[in-house]
Coordinates of C-alpha atoms (C1' of nucleotides) in Angstrom, one line a residue:
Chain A
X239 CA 90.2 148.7 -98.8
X240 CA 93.4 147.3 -100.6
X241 CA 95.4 146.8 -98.0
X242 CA 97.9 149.6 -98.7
X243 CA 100.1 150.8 -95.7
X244 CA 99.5 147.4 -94.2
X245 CA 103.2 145.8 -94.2
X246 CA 105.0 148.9 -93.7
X247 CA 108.6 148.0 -92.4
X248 CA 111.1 149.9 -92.3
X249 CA 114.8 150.4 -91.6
X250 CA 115.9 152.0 -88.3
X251 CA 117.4 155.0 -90.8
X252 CA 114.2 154.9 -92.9
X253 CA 112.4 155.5 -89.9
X254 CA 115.0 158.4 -88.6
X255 CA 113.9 159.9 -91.9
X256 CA 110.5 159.4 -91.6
X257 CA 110.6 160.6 -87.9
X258 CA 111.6 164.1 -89.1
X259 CA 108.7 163.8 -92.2
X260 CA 105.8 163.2 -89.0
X261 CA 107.3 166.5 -86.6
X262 CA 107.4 168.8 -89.4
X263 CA 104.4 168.1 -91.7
X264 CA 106.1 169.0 -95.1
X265 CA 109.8 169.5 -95.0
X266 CA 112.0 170.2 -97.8
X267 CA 115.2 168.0 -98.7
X268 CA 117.3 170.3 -96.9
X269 CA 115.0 170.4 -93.8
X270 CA 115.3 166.3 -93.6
X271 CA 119.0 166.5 -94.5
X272 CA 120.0 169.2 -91.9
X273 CA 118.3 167.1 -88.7
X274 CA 119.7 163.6 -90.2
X275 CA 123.1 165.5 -90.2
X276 CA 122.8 167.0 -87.1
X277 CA 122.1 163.2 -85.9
X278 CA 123.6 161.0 -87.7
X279 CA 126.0 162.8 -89.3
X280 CA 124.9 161.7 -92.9
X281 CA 125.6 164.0 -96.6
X282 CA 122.4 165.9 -97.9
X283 CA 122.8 163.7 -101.0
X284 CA 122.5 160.3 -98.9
X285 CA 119.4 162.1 -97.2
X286 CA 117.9 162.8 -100.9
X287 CA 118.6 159.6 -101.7
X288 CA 116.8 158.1 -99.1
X289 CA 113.5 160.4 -99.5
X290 CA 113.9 159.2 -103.0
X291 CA 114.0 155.4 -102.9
X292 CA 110.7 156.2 -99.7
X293 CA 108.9 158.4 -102.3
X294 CA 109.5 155.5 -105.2
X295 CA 108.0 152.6 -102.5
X296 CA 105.0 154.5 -101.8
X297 CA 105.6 155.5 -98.0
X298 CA 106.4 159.5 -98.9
X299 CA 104.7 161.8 -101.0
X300 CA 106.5 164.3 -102.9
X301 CA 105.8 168.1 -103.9
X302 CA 107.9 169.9 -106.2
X303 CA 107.8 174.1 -105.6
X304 CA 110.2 175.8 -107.3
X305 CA 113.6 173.3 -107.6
X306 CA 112.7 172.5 -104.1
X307 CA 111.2 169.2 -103.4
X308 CA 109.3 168.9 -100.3
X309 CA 108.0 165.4 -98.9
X310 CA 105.2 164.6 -96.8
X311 CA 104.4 161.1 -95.1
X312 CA 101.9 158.6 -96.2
X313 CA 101.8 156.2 -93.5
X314 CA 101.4 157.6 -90.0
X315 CA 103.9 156.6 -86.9
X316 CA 101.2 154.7 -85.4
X317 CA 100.7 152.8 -89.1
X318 CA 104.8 151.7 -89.0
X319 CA 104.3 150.6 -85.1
X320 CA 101.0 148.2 -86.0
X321 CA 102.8 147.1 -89.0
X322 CA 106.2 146.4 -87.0
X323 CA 104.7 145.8 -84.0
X324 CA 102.9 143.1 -86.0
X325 CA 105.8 141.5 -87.7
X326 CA 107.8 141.0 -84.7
X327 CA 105.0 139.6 -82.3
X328 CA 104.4 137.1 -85.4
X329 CA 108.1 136.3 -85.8
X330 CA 109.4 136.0 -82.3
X331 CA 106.5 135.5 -80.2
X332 CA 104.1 133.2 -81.8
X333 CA 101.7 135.9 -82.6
X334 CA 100.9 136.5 -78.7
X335 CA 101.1 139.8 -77.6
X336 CA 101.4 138.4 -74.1
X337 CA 104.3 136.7 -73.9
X338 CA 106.0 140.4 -75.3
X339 CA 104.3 141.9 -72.6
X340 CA 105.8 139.3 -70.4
X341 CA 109.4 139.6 -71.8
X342 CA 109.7 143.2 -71.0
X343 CA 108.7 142.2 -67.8
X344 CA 111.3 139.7 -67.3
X345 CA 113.7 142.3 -68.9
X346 CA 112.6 144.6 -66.6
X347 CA 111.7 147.5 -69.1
X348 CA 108.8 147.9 -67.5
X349 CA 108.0 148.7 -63.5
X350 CA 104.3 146.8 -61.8
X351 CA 103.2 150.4 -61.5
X352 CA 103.5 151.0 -65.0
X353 CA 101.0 147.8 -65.9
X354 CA 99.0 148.8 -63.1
X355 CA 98.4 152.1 -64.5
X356 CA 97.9 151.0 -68.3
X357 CA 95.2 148.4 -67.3
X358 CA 93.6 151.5 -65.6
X359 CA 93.8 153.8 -68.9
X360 CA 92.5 150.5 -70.9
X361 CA 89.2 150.6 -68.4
X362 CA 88.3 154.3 -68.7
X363 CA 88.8 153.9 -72.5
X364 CA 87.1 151.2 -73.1
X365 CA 84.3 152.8 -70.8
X366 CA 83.5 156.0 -72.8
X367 CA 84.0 153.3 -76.5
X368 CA 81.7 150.9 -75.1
X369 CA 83.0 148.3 -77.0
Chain B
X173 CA 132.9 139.7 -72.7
X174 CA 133.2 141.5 -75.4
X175 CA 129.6 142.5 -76.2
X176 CA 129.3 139.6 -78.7
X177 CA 125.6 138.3 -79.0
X178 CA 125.1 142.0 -78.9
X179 CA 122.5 143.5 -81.9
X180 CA 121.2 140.4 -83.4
X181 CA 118.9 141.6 -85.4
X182 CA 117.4 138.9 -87.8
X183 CA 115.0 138.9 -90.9
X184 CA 111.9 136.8 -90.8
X185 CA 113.3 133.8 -92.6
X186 CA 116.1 133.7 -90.7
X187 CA 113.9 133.5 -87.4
X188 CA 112.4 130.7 -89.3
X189 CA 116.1 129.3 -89.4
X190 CA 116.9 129.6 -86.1
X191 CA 113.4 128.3 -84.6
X192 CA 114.5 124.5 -86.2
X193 CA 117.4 125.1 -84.3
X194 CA 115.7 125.8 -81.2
X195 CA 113.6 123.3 -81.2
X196 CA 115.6 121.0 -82.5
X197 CA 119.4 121.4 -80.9
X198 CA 121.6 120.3 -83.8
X199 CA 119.7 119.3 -86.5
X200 CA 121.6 118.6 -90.0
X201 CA 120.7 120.8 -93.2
X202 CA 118.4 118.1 -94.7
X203 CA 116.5 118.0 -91.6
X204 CA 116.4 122.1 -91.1
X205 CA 115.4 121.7 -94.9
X206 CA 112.4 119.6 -94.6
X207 CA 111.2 121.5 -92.2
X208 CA 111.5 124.6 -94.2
X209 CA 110.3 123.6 -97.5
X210 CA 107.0 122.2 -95.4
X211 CA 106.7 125.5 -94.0
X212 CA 107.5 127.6 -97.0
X213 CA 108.4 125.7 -100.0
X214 CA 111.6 126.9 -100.1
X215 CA 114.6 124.1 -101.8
X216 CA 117.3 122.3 -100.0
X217 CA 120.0 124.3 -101.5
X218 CA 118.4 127.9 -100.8
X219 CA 118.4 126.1 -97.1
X220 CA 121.9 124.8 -97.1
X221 CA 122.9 128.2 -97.9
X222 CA 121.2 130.2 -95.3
X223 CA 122.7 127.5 -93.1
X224 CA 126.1 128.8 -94.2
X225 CA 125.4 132.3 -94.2
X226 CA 124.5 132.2 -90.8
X227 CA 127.4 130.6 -89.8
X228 CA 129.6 133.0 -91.7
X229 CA 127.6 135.5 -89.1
X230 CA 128.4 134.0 -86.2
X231 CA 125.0 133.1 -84.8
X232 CA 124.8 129.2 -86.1
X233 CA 128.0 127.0 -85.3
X234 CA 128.7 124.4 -87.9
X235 CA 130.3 120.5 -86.7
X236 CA 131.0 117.8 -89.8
X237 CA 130.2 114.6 -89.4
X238 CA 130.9 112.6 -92.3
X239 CA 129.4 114.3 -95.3
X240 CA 126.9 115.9 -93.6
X241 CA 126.5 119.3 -91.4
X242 CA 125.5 119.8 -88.3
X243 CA 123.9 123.3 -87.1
X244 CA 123.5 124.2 -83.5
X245 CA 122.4 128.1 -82.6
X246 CA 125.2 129.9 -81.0
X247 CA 122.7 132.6 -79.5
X248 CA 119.4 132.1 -78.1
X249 CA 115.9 132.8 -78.6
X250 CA 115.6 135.5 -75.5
X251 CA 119.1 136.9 -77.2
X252 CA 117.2 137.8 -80.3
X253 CA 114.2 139.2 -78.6
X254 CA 116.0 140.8 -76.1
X255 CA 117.8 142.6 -79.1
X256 CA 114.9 143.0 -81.5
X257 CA 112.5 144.1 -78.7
X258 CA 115.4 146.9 -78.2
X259 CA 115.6 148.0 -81.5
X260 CA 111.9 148.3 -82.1
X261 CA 111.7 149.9 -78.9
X262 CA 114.6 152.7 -79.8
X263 CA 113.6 152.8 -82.7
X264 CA 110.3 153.7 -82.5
X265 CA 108.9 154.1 -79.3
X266 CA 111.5 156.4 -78.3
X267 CA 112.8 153.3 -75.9
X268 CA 109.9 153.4 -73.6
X269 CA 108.6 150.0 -73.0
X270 CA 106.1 151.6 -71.8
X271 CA 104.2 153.4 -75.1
X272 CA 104.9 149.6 -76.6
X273 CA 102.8 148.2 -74.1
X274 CA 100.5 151.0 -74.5
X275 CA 100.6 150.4 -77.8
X276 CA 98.9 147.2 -77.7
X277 CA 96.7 147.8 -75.1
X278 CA 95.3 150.5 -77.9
X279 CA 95.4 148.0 -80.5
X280 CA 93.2 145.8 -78.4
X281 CA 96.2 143.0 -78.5
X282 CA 95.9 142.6 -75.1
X283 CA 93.1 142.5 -72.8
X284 CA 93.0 144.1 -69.4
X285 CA 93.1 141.1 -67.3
X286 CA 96.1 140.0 -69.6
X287 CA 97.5 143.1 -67.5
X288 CA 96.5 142.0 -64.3
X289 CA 98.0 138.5 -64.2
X290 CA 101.0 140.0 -65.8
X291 CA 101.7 142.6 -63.0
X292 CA 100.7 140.0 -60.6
X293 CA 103.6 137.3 -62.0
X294 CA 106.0 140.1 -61.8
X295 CA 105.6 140.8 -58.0
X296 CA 105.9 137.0 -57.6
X297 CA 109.1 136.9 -59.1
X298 CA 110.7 140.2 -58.1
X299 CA 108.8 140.3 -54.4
X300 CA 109.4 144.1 -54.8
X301 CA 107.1 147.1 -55.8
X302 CA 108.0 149.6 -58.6
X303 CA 108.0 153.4 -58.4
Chain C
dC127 C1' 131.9 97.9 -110.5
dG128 C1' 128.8 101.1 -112.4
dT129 C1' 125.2 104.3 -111.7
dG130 C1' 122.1 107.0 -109.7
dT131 C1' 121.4 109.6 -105.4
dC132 C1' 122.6 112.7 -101.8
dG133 C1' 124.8 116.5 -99.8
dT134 C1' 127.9 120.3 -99.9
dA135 C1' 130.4 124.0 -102.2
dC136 C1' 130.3 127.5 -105.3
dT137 C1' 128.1 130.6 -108.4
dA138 C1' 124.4 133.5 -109.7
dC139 C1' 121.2 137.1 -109.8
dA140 C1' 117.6 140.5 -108.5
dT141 C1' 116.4 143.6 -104.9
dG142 C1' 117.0 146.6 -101.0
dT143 C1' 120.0 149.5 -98.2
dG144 C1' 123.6 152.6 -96.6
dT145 C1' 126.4 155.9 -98.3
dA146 C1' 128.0 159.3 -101.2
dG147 C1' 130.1 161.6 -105.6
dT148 C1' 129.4 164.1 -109.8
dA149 C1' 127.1 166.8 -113.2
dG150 C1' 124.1 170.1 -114.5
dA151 C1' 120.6 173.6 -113.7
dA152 C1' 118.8 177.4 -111.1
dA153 C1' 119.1 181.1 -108.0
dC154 C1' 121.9 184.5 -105.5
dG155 C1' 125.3 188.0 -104.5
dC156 C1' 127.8 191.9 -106.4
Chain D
dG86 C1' 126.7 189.4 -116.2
dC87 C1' 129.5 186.2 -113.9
dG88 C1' 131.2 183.5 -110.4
dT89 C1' 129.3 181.1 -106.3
dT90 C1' 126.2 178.5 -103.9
dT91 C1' 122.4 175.3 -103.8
dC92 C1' 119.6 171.6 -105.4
dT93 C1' 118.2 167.8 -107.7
dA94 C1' 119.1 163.8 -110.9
dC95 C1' 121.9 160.2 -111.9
dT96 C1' 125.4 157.0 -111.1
dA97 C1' 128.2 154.1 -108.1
dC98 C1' 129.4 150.5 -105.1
dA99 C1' 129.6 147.3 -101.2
dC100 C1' 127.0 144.4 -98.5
dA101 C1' 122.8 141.6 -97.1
dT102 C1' 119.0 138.8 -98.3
dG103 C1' 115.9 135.7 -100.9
dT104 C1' 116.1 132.2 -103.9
dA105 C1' 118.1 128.6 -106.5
dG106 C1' 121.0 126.1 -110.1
dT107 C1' 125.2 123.5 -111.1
dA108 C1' 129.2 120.8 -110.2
dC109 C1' 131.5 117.4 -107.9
dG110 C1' 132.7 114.1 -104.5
dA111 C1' 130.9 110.3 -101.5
dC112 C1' 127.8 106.4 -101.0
dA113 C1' 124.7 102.9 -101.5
dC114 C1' 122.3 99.4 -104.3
dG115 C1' 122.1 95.9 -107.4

DNA sequence: CGTGTCGTACTACATGTGTAGTAGAAACGC
DNA sequence: GCGTTTCTACTACACATGTAGTACGACACG
């Protein structure tokens, strides 16, 4: 496997963009541009733009029908969250996934229930992968 | 207080920047510069210059002494997680700390007694219980 | 003193990003 | 058919970032 969709950051508008691409399955420019200017207020040629410059790096795939273009994701939320996920336990936290755990505690993002219930869901999956 | 060390969202290298900083309280460029060019070959001069860049941003302060330049961080490392965590968070884990946590629970980043000791550290410090 | 060295200031340049305008083609409404 | 609307393609431009070269002043060494 060439590592292909690993390294997959992206820009907090890229991934507005990309959010609408993941809901929808297959949406045309317009599609993209109508939700992006519904929430952030941006032109349909900025939002063509940006599908553009994600279908030139690889992230997007594009389908042409008619003179619409429509545009389909390559890398999968869950790809951009490892990938970012990744980047920013390596940059800020020495790599230890811990010590972000540890900061959302102290930030209080997150309640004792919540871990309490997490490390439950971890057992039962872990029980039926049998890893 | 004018929301000031608000949004510091910084690239990798500038992380890198920063960490001599932390570690080091006001180092000069040379010695911010060796550091770097051990780390990741980069050149006194690219060093000096994201030195001043930073500066210009507000997040380094900058004292002369003589010919050479002092650099101190003007925000700390919890002010850049704090803010990075938040963006990552909003911007792809629609602000739940909780999916993030999830998240690498499913990654296997964390192990469930990770969890335990975690939830554990957090009623020692809070003395309260959650929901 | 003269000369190399050191350090900073300034300039440079490619690439990515945010944002959009304009031009030209295609389809639609009458 | 012709004007109007709709789309895409191309161009533009400012700003950030990664990376470094060059120039010039200050210093130290012999």
């Amino acid at each position: 496997m060439a590592g292909k969709k690993q390294d997959v950051a992206l820009s907090d508008l890229q991934i507005a963009v990309m959010r609408v691409l993941w809901e929808r399955g297959e949406p045309s420019t317009a599609d993209v541009a109508e939700v992006l200017a519904a929430e952030r207020g941006l032109k349909h040629t900025t939002v063509a733009t940006l599908l553009t410059r994600l279908e030139k790096r690889g992230v997007v795939a594009m389908r042409r029908d008619g003179r619409q273009l429509y545009y389909r994701a390559l890398v999968s939320e869950p790809d951009v969250r490892r990938s970012m996920v990744a980047d920013l336990l390596s940059s800020l936290f020495g790599g230890d996934a811990r010590a972000l755990v540890s900061h959302l505690v102290d930030e209080s993002e997150i309640a004792p229930g919540d871990l309490d219930r997490l490390r439950k869901r971890l057992k039962a999956a872990a029980g039926e992968d049998g890893t």
